[in-house]
Amino acid sequence: MDFRSLRFKLTLWYVLILGILMISFSSFLYFTLSRSLYRDVDNKLRSLAELIAAESTSPLFKFGFGNIDQTLETSMNLKPIGKFIQVLDESGRIGRTSENLKSVQLPISLNALRNASKGLITYETNHSFGNTRLRILTYPVKENNQVTKMIQVASSLEDVEDALKTLLIILIITVPSILMIASLGGQFLANKALKPVDRITQAARMITSQNLNQRIQTLKVKDEISRLIDTFNEMISRLDQSFRQIKQFTTDASHELKTPLTILKGEVEVALRKKRPPQEYEQILESNLEEVNRMSKIVEDLLLLSKADIGEIRLNKEDINLTRFLSGLTEQMKILAQPKNIRIETSNHHTEGVAEGVEEIHVLGDSLRMRELFINLIDNGIKYTEEGGSILITLTKETGDFLSPLIPPEKRIREFAKVIVADTGIGIAQEDQERIFNRFFRVDKARSREQGGSGLGLSICKWIVEAHRGEIAVQSEPGKGSSFIVKLPLHSPQG
């Protein structure tokens, strides 16, 4: 047996606790029985002494020498078998004795004589009476408030000691035997209780990164082991999902970087096949620079998301007048929309949604990241909106809970700024809307590449919004456009 195993420790604790209980019970039983037997001997001695004292006024009990057994049998029809009796006067001189005290006498101590002179009863255990321990009672008899005689009654303790020895032998044999049987039973119970743990261990050893779809078989009984299995299965499911995401991310990243590298390699190989005019070399270099810029953008975005995942990016939060911020940003983005003749407009409303002029709304955030957020959303709308379309940016202030329901109600945000970037573009299919914020996900990959998209812009937007304790969502219908909804906590400039 492995002494470091949990089975051994459980069995050891089981036997140890049972041993303590058994020893405690045995000790209690032994001392209780011992006390009861000795008390029973004392009670019998005192009853006999009181009976003799009550009949001591009879003429047959007058003080003298001789055998007391015949006197007791004649007077009280009493045969005190196994009892030693002797009667002494007040000075300690022995008078009548029982037949079993023919050649010896019961010892009497000075303490017993002093107590008797005071009218006190004395119990003593004597070890010098042959090979037998005696329990001796010295009982004073009073007449006219004076001690006239003393009655000594004694009994052998051999039967009591034999009974206690027998009990002790039984306990010495029984307790270790029970503990030995209990250790075997404890080991059996420990093996049975920990058998599911062995299954968990074997199953966990078989699960690798290649077969994370396997699960540990659950138990019918919902106990602690069952909850442990459920927890392991949930953990494996999360790991499976994480590995899938990492694998997909690696595949997508490789694909995104492989395409421009292939283009670069092909153009360079074509340029080196023969001498070309300077104009052709210039065109090739311009194309190469475009692909390098594309790869540089992908690498920068990947680095940004990687740092965000491990929490290495710190936000320099400050008060932002979101009304003016969006107004200025919109004017800049109109320049990018001119080639496609796309109109970009803004609209500011109060909480009730009635237009009554411009209302300044403030948030607390990192201005650079906020700028990147809305530039990505507006630029995304420009890319996927047909020529002559429009983009409407709406800013409102609303109330209500919009943070996770897991957050306590007292910590949820009640007032927030709501920004909607709505375009009249191609729209997004319902099945794609849940994945639109995933890294490298693009609805139309060929078209996105032609427009310079890397599939990371919306992932960065999602991180920026969540880093500001906000939410982002999309509502879209194919052919009718898309609306990206951003909710950010309000901030008071005075606070």
Tab-separated table of C-alpha atoms in Angstrom:
chain	number	residue	atom	x	y	z
A	1	MET	CA	0.000	0.000	0.000
A	2	ASP	CA	1.188	3.464	-0.851
A	3	PHE	CA	1.400	5.274	2.484
A	4	ARG	CA	1.094	8.626	0.691
A	5	SER	CA	-2.141	7.682	-1.068
A	6	LEU	CA	-5.510	9.127	-0.204
A	7	ARG	CA	-6.859	5.612	0.427
A	8	PHE	CA	-4.295	4.981	3.144
A	9	LYS	CA	-4.926	8.371	4.733
A	10	LEU	CA	-8.704	7.852	4.749
A	11	THR	CA	-8.306	4.355	6.205
A	12	LEU	CA	-5.823	5.599	8.801
A	13	TRP	CA	-8.130	8.403	9.914
A	14	TYR	CA	-11.083	6.020	10.002
A	15	VAL	CA	-9.213	3.478	12.164
A	16	LEU	CA	-7.703	6.210	14.344
A	17	ILE	CA	-11.080	7.794	15.109
A	18	LEU	CA	-12.686	4.381	15.678
A	19	GLY	CA	-9.736	3.392	17.914
A	20	ILE	CA	-10.140	6.526	20.035
A	21	LEU	CA	-13.865	5.834	20.378
A	22	MET	CA	-13.317	2.154	21.230
A	23	ILE	CA	-10.598	2.897	23.812
A	24	SER	CA	-12.723	5.639	25.356
A	25	PHE	CA	-15.756	3.353	25.537
A	26	SER	CA	-13.695	0.452	26.914
A	27	SER	CA	-12.124	2.667	29.561
A	28	PHE	CA	-15.533	4.035	30.520
A	29	LEU	CA	-16.977	0.512	30.687
A	30	TYR	CA	-14.070	-0.840	32.761
A	31	PHE	CA	-14.022	1.966	35.314
A	32	THR	CA	-17.817	2.112	35.540
A	33	LEU	CA	-18.047	-1.630	36.194
A	34	SER	CA	-15.148	-1.469	38.666
A	35	ARG	CA	-16.799	1.329	40.581
A	36	SER	CA	-20.134	-0.512	40.556
A	37	LEU	CA	-18.644	-3.787	41.816
A	38	TYR	CA	-16.687	-2.134	44.624
A	39	ARG	CA	-19.721	-0.079	45.606
A	40	ASP	CA	-21.817	-3.266	45.672
A	41	VAL	CA	-19.301	-4.914	48.005
A	42	ASP	CA	-19.363	-1.889	50.319
A	43	ASN	CA	-23.176	-1.831	50.363
A	44	LYS	CA	-23.367	-5.532	51.260
A	45	LEU	CA	-20.787	-5.091	54.016
A	46	ARG	CA	-22.671	-2.139	55.460
A	47	SER	CA	-26.054	-3.922	55.262
A	48	LEU	CA	-24.648	-6.888	57.158
A	49	ALA	CA	-22.980	-4.634	59.728
A	50	GLU	CA	-26.212	-2.652	60.275
A	51	LEU	CA	-28.174	-5.905	60.630
A	52	ILE	CA	-25.752	-7.202	63.232
A	53	ALA	CA	-25.759	-3.845	65.042
A	54	ALA	CA	-29.584	-3.815	65.126
A	55	GLU	CA	-29.634	-7.185	66.867
A	56	SER	CA	-26.751	-6.386	69.182
A	57	THR	CA	-29.090	-5.695	72.116
A	58	SER	CA	-30.087	-9.373	72.197
A	59	PRO	CA	-28.610	-11.433	75.069
A	60	LEU	CA	-27.124	-13.727	72.482
A	61	PHE	CA	-24.979	-10.817	71.306
A	62	LYS	CA	-23.528	-9.940	74.626
A	63	PHE	CA	-19.877	-9.331	74.384
A	64	GLY	CA	-17.756	-12.415	74.863
A	65	PHE	CA	-15.583	-14.907	73.138
A	66	GLY	CA	-16.800	-17.603	70.830
A	67	ASN	CA	-18.147	-18.361	67.373
A	68	ILE	CA	-20.570	-15.790	65.900
A	69	ASP	CA	-21.889	-17.953	63.029
A	70	GLN	CA	-24.122	-20.066	65.261
A	71	THR	CA	-25.399	-16.993	67.009
A	72	LEU	CA	-26.345	-15.300	63.694
A	73	GLU	CA	-27.989	-18.474	62.404
A	74	THR	CA	-29.945	-18.998	65.619
A	75	SER	CA	-30.990	-15.369	66.064
A	76	MET	CA	-31.536	-14.153	62.457
A	77	ASN	CA	-31.447	-17.340	60.369
A	78	LEU	CA	-28.490	-15.736	58.545
A	79	LYS	CA	-25.490	-17.522	57.058
A	80	PRO	CA	-22.954	-14.879	55.924
A	81	ILE	CA	-21.071	-17.063	53.450
A	82	GLY	CA	-17.763	-15.581	52.324
A	83	LYS	CA	-17.861	-12.849	54.949
A	84	PHE	CA	-15.407	-12.348	57.797
A	85	ILE	CA	-16.960	-10.986	60.974
A	86	GLN	CA	-15.512	-10.027	64.319
A	87	VAL	CA	-16.828	-7.950	67.189
A	88	LEU	CA	-14.552	-5.702	69.269
A	89	ASP	CA	-15.155	-3.704	72.412
A	90	GLU	CA	-14.522	0.010	72.578
A	91	SER	CA	-10.839	-0.526	73.374
A	92	GLY	CA	-10.289	-2.797	70.376
A	93	ARG	CA	-10.307	-6.128	72.219
A	94	ILE	CA	-11.645	-8.912	70.003
A	95	GLY	CA	-14.706	-10.778	71.167
A	96	ARG	CA	-16.800	-13.014	68.948
A	97	THR	CA	-15.586	-13.932	65.449
A	98	SER	CA	-16.898	-15.874	62.504
A	99	GLU	CA	-15.844	-19.466	61.990
A	100	ASN	CA	-13.490	-18.590	59.141
A	101	LEU	CA	-11.426	-16.438	61.522
A	102	LYS	CA	-10.394	-19.232	63.913
A	103	SER	CA	-6.660	-18.817	63.653
A	104	VAL	CA	-6.445	-15.228	62.381
A	105	GLN	CA	-8.037	-11.906	63.061
A	106	LEU	CA	-9.046	-8.979	60.917
A	107	PRO	CA	-6.514	-6.164	61.078
A	108	ILE	CA	-7.739	-2.854	62.464
A	109	SER	CA	-5.859	0.362	61.852
A	110	LEU	CA	-5.409	3.288	64.196
A	111	ASN	CA	-7.397	5.423	61.759
A	112	ALA	CA	-10.337	3.000	62.000
A	113	LEU	CA	-10.153	3.073	65.830
A	114	ARG	CA	-10.096	6.880	65.892
A	115	ASN	CA	-13.036	7.087	63.499
A	116	ALA	CA	-14.976	4.497	65.476
A	117	SER	CA	-14.449	6.438	68.706
A	118	LYS	CA	-16.059	9.397	66.936
A	119	GLY	CA	-18.914	7.267	65.687
A	120	LEU	CA	-17.668	7.260	62.057
A	121	ILE	CA	-17.744	4.324	59.675
A	122	THR	CA	-14.467	3.358	58.009
A	123	TYR	CA	-13.898	1.449	54.740
A	124	GLU	CA	-10.415	0.014	54.125
A	125	THR	CA	-8.730	-2.282	51.645
A	126	ASN	CA	-6.146	-4.530	53.243
A	127	HIS	CA	-3.339	-6.213	51.318
A	128	SER	CA	-1.721	-8.169	54.193
A	129	PHE	CA	-4.384	-10.787	54.783
A	130	GLY	CA	-2.783	-13.830	53.228
A	131	ASN	CA	-2.770	-13.695	49.426
A	132	THR	CA	-6.216	-12.111	49.237
A	133	ARG	CA	-7.170	-8.475	49.224
A	134	LEU	CA	-9.906	-7.740	51.736
A	135	ARG	CA	-12.451	-4.964	51.865
A	136	ILE	CA	-12.979	-4.234	55.580
A	137	LEU	CA	-15.787	-2.204	57.144
A	138	THR	CA	-15.406	-0.967	60.718
A	139	TYR	CA	-18.846	-0.088	62.073
A	140	PRO	CA	-19.217	1.495	65.559
A	141	VAL	CA	-22.263	0.539	67.680
A	142	LYS	CA	-23.614	3.219	70.000
A	143	GLU	CA	-25.633	2.752	73.137
A	144	ASN	CA	-26.721	5.820	75.107
A	145	ASN	CA	-24.661	7.998	72.710
A	146	GLN	CA	-21.526	6.073	73.556
A	147	VAL	CA	-19.579	3.601	71.462
A	148	THR	CA	-19.867	0.275	73.234
A	149	LYS	CA	-18.590	-2.058	70.561
A	150	MET	CA	-17.271	-2.173	67.009
A	151	ILE	CA	-18.338	-4.577	64.308
A	152	GLN	CA	-15.854	-5.448	61.587
A	153	VAL	CA	-17.165	-7.074	58.463
A	154	ALA	CA	-14.816	-8.032	55.617
A	155	SER	CA	-15.156	-9.632	52.240
A	156	SER	CA	-12.626	-10.948	49.776
A	157	LEU	CA	-12.154	-8.888	46.576
A	158	GLU	CA	-10.992	-11.905	44.611
A	159	ASP	CA	-14.276	-12.314	42.695
A	160	VAL	CA	-14.380	-8.608	41.845
A	161	GLU	CA	-10.774	-8.614	40.648
A	162	ASP	CA	-11.310	-11.792	38.639
A	163	ALA	CA	-14.326	-10.209	36.929
A	164	LEU	CA	-12.362	-7.053	36.125
A	165	LYS	CA	-9.409	-9.066	34.838
A	166	THR	CA	-11.705	-11.116	32.633
A	167	LEU	CA	-13.262	-7.903	31.252
A	168	LEU	CA	-9.814	-6.391	30.672
A	169	ILE	CA	-8.649	-9.481	28.750
A	170	ILE	CA	-11.813	-9.404	26.643
A	171	LEU	CA	-11.284	-5.725	25.840
A	172	ILE	CA	-7.581	-6.213	25.044
A	173	ILE	CA	-8.454	-8.969	22.591
A	174	THR	CA	-11.644	-7.435	21.189
A	175	VAL	CA	-10.556	-3.828	20.557
A	176	PRO	CA	-7.498	-4.639	18.377
A	177	SER	CA	-9.523	-7.297	16.530
A	178	ILE	CA	-12.291	-4.790	15.810
A	179	LEU	CA	-9.730	-2.207	14.676
A	180	MET	CA	-8.094	-4.737	12.369
A	181	ILE	CA	-11.448	-5.673	10.848
A	182	ALA	CA	-12.343	-1.970	10.653
A	183	SER	CA	-9.115	-1.214	8.798
A	184	LEU	CA	-10.000	-3.809	6.171
A	185	GLY	CA	-13.525	-2.436	5.964
A	186	GLY	CA	-12.207	1.122	5.785
A	187	GLN	CA	-9.867	0.177	2.978
A	188	PHE	CA	-12.759	-1.456	1.118
A	189	LEU	CA	-14.968	1.605	1.589
A	190	ALA	CA	-12.135	3.948	0.567
A	191	ASN	CA	-11.520	1.911	-2.590
A	192	LYS	CA	-15.221	1.959	-3.417
A	193	ALA	CA	-15.566	5.690	-2.709
A	194	LEU	CA	-12.458	6.589	-4.726
A	195	LYS	CA	-13.157	4.280	-7.647
A	196	PRO	CA	-14.793	7.135	-9.622
A	197	VAL	CA	-11.660	9.202	-8.972
A	198	ASP	CA	-9.595	6.480	-10.656
A	199	ARG	CA	-11.935	6.686	-13.653
A	200	ILE	CA	-11.509	10.445	-13.726
A	201	THR	CA	-7.725	10.042	-13.569
A	202	GLN	CA	-7.644	7.481	-16.378
A	203	ALA	CA	-9.979	9.540	-18.540
A	204	ALA	CA	-7.996	12.729	-17.890
A	205	ARG	CA	-4.773	10.976	-18.906
A	206	MET	CA	-6.346	9.884	-22.198
A	207	ILE	CA	-7.591	13.378	-23.063
A	208	THR	CA	-5.049	15.418	-25.008
A	209	SER	CA	-5.192	18.428	-27.265
A	210	GLN	CA	-6.041	16.048	-30.123
A	211	ASN	CA	-9.214	14.602	-28.557
A	212	LEU	CA	-10.704	17.343	-26.410
A	213	ASN	CA	-14.126	16.256	-27.613
A	214	GLN	CA	-14.040	13.347	-25.145
A	215	ARG	CA	-15.823	13.681	-21.803
A	216	ILE	CA	-15.717	11.843	-18.494
A	217	GLN	CA	-18.764	9.653	-17.970
A	218	THR	CA	-21.075	11.200	-15.387
A	219	LEU	CA	-22.535	9.331	-12.411
A	220	LYS	CA	-26.201	8.688	-11.760
A	221	VAL	CA	-25.851	9.741	-8.125
A	222	LYS	CA	-25.392	13.496	-7.773
A	223	ASP	CA	-22.742	13.681	-5.058
A	224	GLU	CA	-19.403	15.439	-4.611
A	225	ILE	CA	-17.678	13.144	-7.136
A	226	SER	CA	-20.457	13.809	-9.647
A	227	ARG	CA	-20.004	17.567	-9.224
A	228	LEU	CA	-16.251	17.094	-9.677
A	229	ILE	CA	-16.860	15.212	-12.943
A	230	ASP	CA	-19.227	17.946	-14.162
A	231	THR	CA	-16.615	20.571	-13.313
A	232	PHE	CA	-13.928	18.628	-15.211
A	233	ASN	CA	-16.205	18.277	-18.231
A	234	GLU	CA	-16.986	21.993	-18.183
A	235	MET	CA	-13.275	22.776	-17.968
A	236	ILE	CA	-12.538	20.424	-20.880
A	237	SER	CA	-15.303	22.102	-22.900
A	238	ARG	CA	-13.729	25.506	-22.276
A	239	LEU	CA	-10.312	24.150	-23.215
A	240	ASP	CA	-11.783	22.580	-26.353
A	241	GLN	CA	-13.323	25.891	-27.324
A	242	SER	CA	-10.097	27.760	-26.588
A	243	PHE	CA	-8.022	25.284	-28.637
A	244	ARG	CA	-10.478	25.566	-31.510
A	245	GLN	CA	-10.298	29.341	-31.381
A	246	ILE	CA	-6.493	29.266	-31.237
A	247	LYS	CA	-6.357	26.804	-34.129
A	248	GLN	CA	-8.785	28.872	-36.172
A	249	PHE	CA	-6.940	32.054	-35.277
A	250	THR	CA	-3.598	30.523	-36.306
A	251	THR	CA	-5.067	29.262	-39.565
A	252	ASP	CA	-6.672	32.600	-40.382
A	253	ALA	CA	-3.554	34.563	-39.441
A	254	SER	CA	-1.407	32.274	-41.596
A	255	HIS	CA	-3.819	32.664	-44.489
A	256	GLU	CA	-3.952	36.454	-44.151
A	257	LEU	CA	-0.160	36.720	-44.120
A	258	LYS	CA	0.382	34.057	-46.753
A	259	THR	CA	-1.670	35.849	-49.406
A	260	PRO	CA	0.368	39.111	-49.513
A	261	LEU	CA	3.599	37.146	-49.243
A	262	THR	CA	2.564	35.031	-52.236
A	263	ILE	CA	1.719	38.179	-54.162
A	264	LEU	CA	5.065	39.752	-53.253
A	265	LYS	CA	6.962	36.632	-54.247
A	266	GLY	CA	5.104	36.318	-57.547
A	267	GLU	CA	5.596	39.944	-58.535
A	268	VAL	CA	9.304	39.853	-57.659
A	269	GLU	CA	9.786	36.615	-59.621
A	270	VAL	CA	8.034	38.122	-62.662
A	271	ALA	CA	10.165	41.275	-62.388
A	272	LEU	CA	13.379	39.220	-62.338
A	273	ARG	CA	12.617	37.095	-65.380
A	274	LYS	CA	13.682	39.805	-67.827
A	275	LYS	CA	14.686	43.387	-67.938
A	276	ARG	CA	11.758	45.801	-67.892
A	277	PRO	CA	11.232	49.514	-68.400
A	278	PRO	CA	11.496	51.719	-65.286
A	279	GLN	CA	7.730	52.313	-65.362
A	280	GLU	CA	6.978	48.595	-64.879
A	281	TYR	CA	9.464	48.356	-61.988
A	282	GLU	CA	7.769	51.347	-60.415
A	283	GLN	CA	4.362	49.669	-60.709
A	284	ILE	CA	5.716	46.465	-59.172
A	285	LEU	CA	7.277	48.358	-56.265
A	286	GLU	CA	4.013	50.227	-55.678
A	287	SER	CA	2.136	46.917	-55.583
A	288	ASN	CA	4.758	45.470	-53.236
A	289	LEU	CA	4.461	48.475	-50.954
A	290	GLU	CA	0.674	48.001	-50.856
A	291	GLU	CA	1.069	44.384	-49.767
A	292	VAL	CA	3.728	45.308	-47.181
A	293	ASN	CA	1.412	47.934	-45.757
A	294	ARG	CA	-1.356	45.347	-45.621
A	295	MET	CA	0.861	42.892	-43.729
A	296	SER	CA	2.085	45.659	-41.454
A	297	LYS	CA	-1.521	46.538	-40.613
A	298	ILE	CA	-2.374	42.899	-39.854
A	299	VAL	CA	0.690	42.490	-37.622
A	300	GLU	CA	-0.067	45.739	-35.775
A	301	ASP	CA	-3.667	44.680	-35.181
A	302	LEU	CA	-2.598	41.221	-34.008
A	303	LEU	CA	-0.057	42.743	-31.646
A	304	LEU	CA	-2.700	45.111	-30.296
A	305	LEU	CA	-5.195	42.300	-29.652
A	306	SER	CA	-2.497	40.095	-28.095
A	307	LYS	CA	-1.499	42.832	-25.674
A	308	ALA	CA	-5.149	43.493	-24.914
A	309	ASP	CA	-5.719	39.812	-24.116
A	310	ILE	CA	-2.959	39.790	-21.493
A	311	GLY	CA	-3.869	43.218	-20.113
A	312	GLU	CA	-0.735	45.078	-21.157
A	313	ILE	CA	-2.580	48.038	-22.700
A	314	ARG	CA	-3.483	50.856	-20.328
A	315	LEU	CA	-6.164	53.365	-21.160
A	316	ASN	CA	-5.490	57.044	-20.500
A	317	LYS	CA	-9.030	57.949	-19.567
A	318	GLU	CA	-10.201	61.541	-19.566
A	319	ASP	CA	-13.458	63.415	-19.914
A	320	ILE	CA	-14.650	63.359	-23.544
A	321	ASN	CA	-17.402	65.587	-24.887
A	322	LEU	CA	-18.827	62.864	-27.087
A	323	THR	CA	-21.122	65.261	-28.921
A	324	ARG	CA	-18.278	67.441	-30.164
A	325	PHE	CA	-15.980	64.446	-30.546
A	326	LEU	CA	-18.311	62.690	-33.011
A	327	SER	CA	-19.110	65.932	-34.808
A	328	GLY	CA	-15.423	66.637	-35.499
A	329	LEU	CA	-14.704	63.035	-36.440
A	330	THR	CA	-17.616	62.964	-38.861
A	331	GLU	CA	-16.289	66.005	-40.758
A	332	GLN	CA	-12.967	64.214	-41.195
A	333	MET	CA	-14.578	60.968	-42.372
A	334	LYS	CA	-16.624	62.829	-45.001
A	335	ILE	CA	-13.422	63.229	-46.976
A	336	LEU	CA	-13.050	59.423	-47.203
A	337	ALA	CA	-16.690	59.108	-48.271
A	338	GLN	CA	-16.465	61.596	-51.146
A	339	PRO	CA	-15.078	59.166	-53.772
A	340	LYS	CA	-18.227	57.013	-53.387
A	341	ASN	CA	-20.519	60.030	-52.970
A	342	ILE	CA	-21.707	58.708	-49.575
A	343	ARG	CA	-23.452	61.161	-47.233
A	344	ILE	CA	-22.442	61.088	-43.547
A	345	GLU	CA	-24.826	62.821	-41.169
A	346	THR	CA	-25.136	63.133	-37.397
A	347	SER	CA	-28.193	63.385	-35.172
A	348	ASN	CA	-28.352	64.266	-31.417
A	349	HIS	CA	-31.418	63.648	-29.300
A	350	HIS	CA	-32.511	63.850	-25.669
A	351	THR	CA	-33.543	60.821	-23.713
A	352	GLU	CA	-37.097	61.064	-24.989
A	353	GLY	CA	-35.776	61.103	-28.540
A	354	VAL	CA	-37.177	64.536	-29.482
A	355	ALA	CA	-34.781	66.723	-31.446
A	356	GLU	CA	-34.382	70.009	-29.564
A	357	GLY	CA	-30.942	71.154	-30.568
A	358	VAL	CA	-27.597	69.724	-29.609
A	359	GLU	CA	-27.193	68.213	-26.169
A	360	GLU	CA	-23.659	67.689	-24.915
A	361	ILE	CA	-23.031	64.162	-23.677
A	362	HIS	CA	-19.851	63.261	-21.817
A	363	VAL	CA	-18.083	59.928	-21.303
A	364	LEU	CA	-14.874	58.909	-19.569
A	365	GLY	CA	-12.463	57.285	-21.986
A	366	ASP	CA	-9.221	57.130	-23.889
A	367	SER	CA	-9.574	59.620	-26.741
A	368	LEU	CA	-7.160	57.736	-29.032
A	369	ARG	CA	-8.965	54.430	-28.590
A	370	MET	CA	-12.371	56.077	-28.895
A	371	ARG	CA	-11.238	57.687	-32.124
A	372	GLU	CA	-10.043	54.303	-33.414
A	373	LEU	CA	-13.390	52.758	-32.428
A	374	PHE	CA	-15.607	55.161	-34.366
A	375	ILE	CA	-13.212	55.493	-37.322
A	376	ASN	CA	-13.357	51.693	-37.729
A	377	LEU	CA	-17.162	51.664	-37.543
A	378	ILE	CA	-17.611	54.558	-39.972
A	379	ASP	CA	-14.924	53.255	-42.332
A	380	ASN	CA	-16.591	49.843	-42.216
A	381	GLY	CA	-19.850	51.515	-43.264
A	382	ILE	CA	-18.127	53.349	-46.122
A	383	LYS	CA	-16.563	50.103	-47.426
A	384	TYR	CA	-19.811	48.139	-47.488
A	385	THR	CA	-22.153	50.909	-48.679
A	386	GLU	CA	-22.828	51.241	-52.347
A	387	GLU	CA	-22.080	54.510	-54.183
A	388	GLY	CA	-24.607	57.219	-53.395
A	389	GLY	CA	-25.623	55.658	-50.079
A	390	SER	CA	-25.625	57.259	-46.640
A	391	ILE	CA	-24.371	56.781	-43.089
A	392	LEU	CA	-26.261	58.196	-40.106
A	393	ILE	CA	-24.568	58.626	-36.743
A	394	THR	CA	-27.073	59.019	-33.906
A	395	LEU	CA	-26.110	60.009	-30.339
A	396	THR	CA	-28.645	59.711	-27.508
A	397	LYS	CA	-28.640	59.587	-23.738
A	398	GLU	CA	-30.720	56.790	-22.254
A	399	THR	CA	-31.373	55.051	-18.937
A	400	GLY	CA	-31.540	51.379	-17.967
A	401	ASP	CA	-29.316	48.426	-17.095
A	402	PHE	CA	-27.034	47.352	-19.860
A	403	LEU	CA	-24.220	45.577	-18.039
A	404	SER	CA	-24.108	41.837	-17.354
A	405	PRO	CA	-26.870	40.524	-15.077
A	406	LEU	CA	-24.100	38.850	-13.045
A	407	ILE	CA	-23.082	42.290	-11.774
A	408	PRO	CA	-24.938	43.283	-8.568
A	409	PRO	CA	-27.863	45.671	-9.283
A	410	GLU	CA	-26.333	48.430	-7.173
A	411	LYS	CA	-23.219	48.439	-9.399
A	412	ARG	CA	-24.984	48.388	-12.750
A	413	ILE	CA	-24.893	51.506	-14.895
A	414	ARG	CA	-28.238	53.317	-15.049
A	415	GLU	CA	-27.409	56.089	-17.557
A	416	PHE	CA	-25.417	55.640	-20.717
A	417	ALA	CA	-24.580	57.207	-24.041
A	418	LYS	CA	-25.914	55.314	-27.038
A	419	VAL	CA	-24.201	55.753	-30.407
A	420	ILE	CA	-25.694	54.151	-33.514
A	421	VAL	CA	-23.670	54.029	-36.736
A	422	ALA	CA	-26.227	53.037	-39.389
A	423	ASP	CA	-25.445	52.570	-43.081
A	424	THR	CA	-27.465	51.676	-46.146
A	425	GLY	CA	-24.976	49.052	-47.272
A	426	ILE	CA	-25.210	45.422	-48.270
A	427	GLY	CA	-26.158	44.236	-44.784
A	428	ILE	CA	-25.184	41.115	-42.857
A	429	ALA	CA	-26.957	37.756	-42.864
A	430	GLN	CA	-28.565	36.664	-39.585
A	431	GLU	CA	-26.292	33.644	-39.204
A	432	ASP	CA	-23.195	35.839	-39.578
A	433	GLN	CA	-24.205	38.524	-37.076
A	434	GLU	CA	-23.135	36.452	-34.051
A	435	ARG	CA	-19.639	35.958	-35.538
A	436	ILE	CA	-19.091	39.429	-36.931
A	437	PHE	CA	-16.857	40.425	-33.991
A	438	ASN	CA	-14.679	37.294	-34.214
A	439	ARG	CA	-11.122	37.768	-35.338
A	440	PHE	CA	-10.510	37.381	-39.092
A	441	PHE	CA	-14.200	36.834	-39.750
A	442	ARG	CA	-15.408	38.553	-42.895
A	443	VAL	CA	-18.785	38.187	-44.571
A	444	ASP	CA	-17.327	38.576	-48.086
A	445	LYS	CA	-13.627	37.710	-47.876
A	446	ALA	CA	-12.807	38.458	-51.489
A	447	ARG	CA	-14.523	41.836	-51.415
A	448	SER	CA	-13.047	42.693	-48.020
A	449	ARG	CA	-9.569	42.048	-49.285
A	450	GLU	CA	-10.111	44.237	-52.302
A	451	GLN	CA	-11.175	47.025	-49.938
A	452	GLY	CA	-8.173	46.504	-47.662
A	453	GLY	CA	-9.933	44.763	-44.780
A	454	SER	CA	-8.085	42.354	-42.515
A	455	GLY	CA	-11.005	40.988	-40.499
A	456	LEU	CA	-9.663	42.425	-37.220
A	457	GLY	CA	-11.300	45.858	-37.155
A	458	LEU	CA	-14.533	44.822	-35.437
A	459	SER	CA	-12.607	42.641	-32.959
A	460	ILE	CA	-10.609	45.719	-31.978
A	461	CYS	CA	-13.847	47.719	-31.705
A	462	LYS	CA	-15.312	45.105	-29.360
A	463	TRP	CA	-12.215	45.204	-27.144
A	464	ILE	CA	-12.214	49.020	-26.985
A	465	VAL	CA	-15.899	49.155	-25.999
A	466	GLU	CA	-15.562	46.449	-23.337
A	467	ALA	CA	-12.413	48.120	-21.977
A	468	HIS	CA	-14.602	51.194	-21.374
A	469	ARG	CA	-17.214	49.067	-19.553
A	470	GLY	CA	-19.580	49.269	-22.480
A	471	GLU	CA	-21.397	47.059	-24.966
A	472	ILE	CA	-21.464	46.768	-28.740
A	473	ALA	CA	-24.021	44.998	-30.897
A	474	VAL	CA	-25.144	44.845	-34.518
A	475	GLN	CA	-28.551	44.887	-36.169
A	476	SER	CA	-28.671	44.200	-39.867
A	477	GLU	CA	-30.777	42.963	-42.742
A	478	PRO	CA	-29.272	41.898	-46.068
A	479	GLY	CA	-29.804	44.538	-48.718
A	480	LYS	CA	-31.034	47.183	-46.266
A	481	GLY	CA	-27.898	48.078	-44.343
A	482	SER	CA	-26.388	47.566	-40.884
A	483	SER	CA	-26.557	49.427	-37.589
A	484	PHE	CA	-23.726	49.124	-35.047
A	485	ILE	CA	-24.927	50.099	-31.558
A	486	VAL	CA	-22.380	51.241	-28.949
A	487	LYS	CA	-23.342	51.890	-25.315
A	488	LEU	CA	-20.909	53.710	-23.018
A	489	PRO	CA	-21.321	54.827	-19.370
A	490	LEU	CA	-22.092	58.511	-18.947
A	491	HIS	CA	-19.651	60.779	-17.134
A	492	SER	CA	-20.289	64.075	-15.412
A	493	PRO	CA	-17.595	66.702	-16.157
A	494	GLN	CA	-18.006	68.066	-12.608
A	495	GLY	CA	-17.631	64.596	-11.069
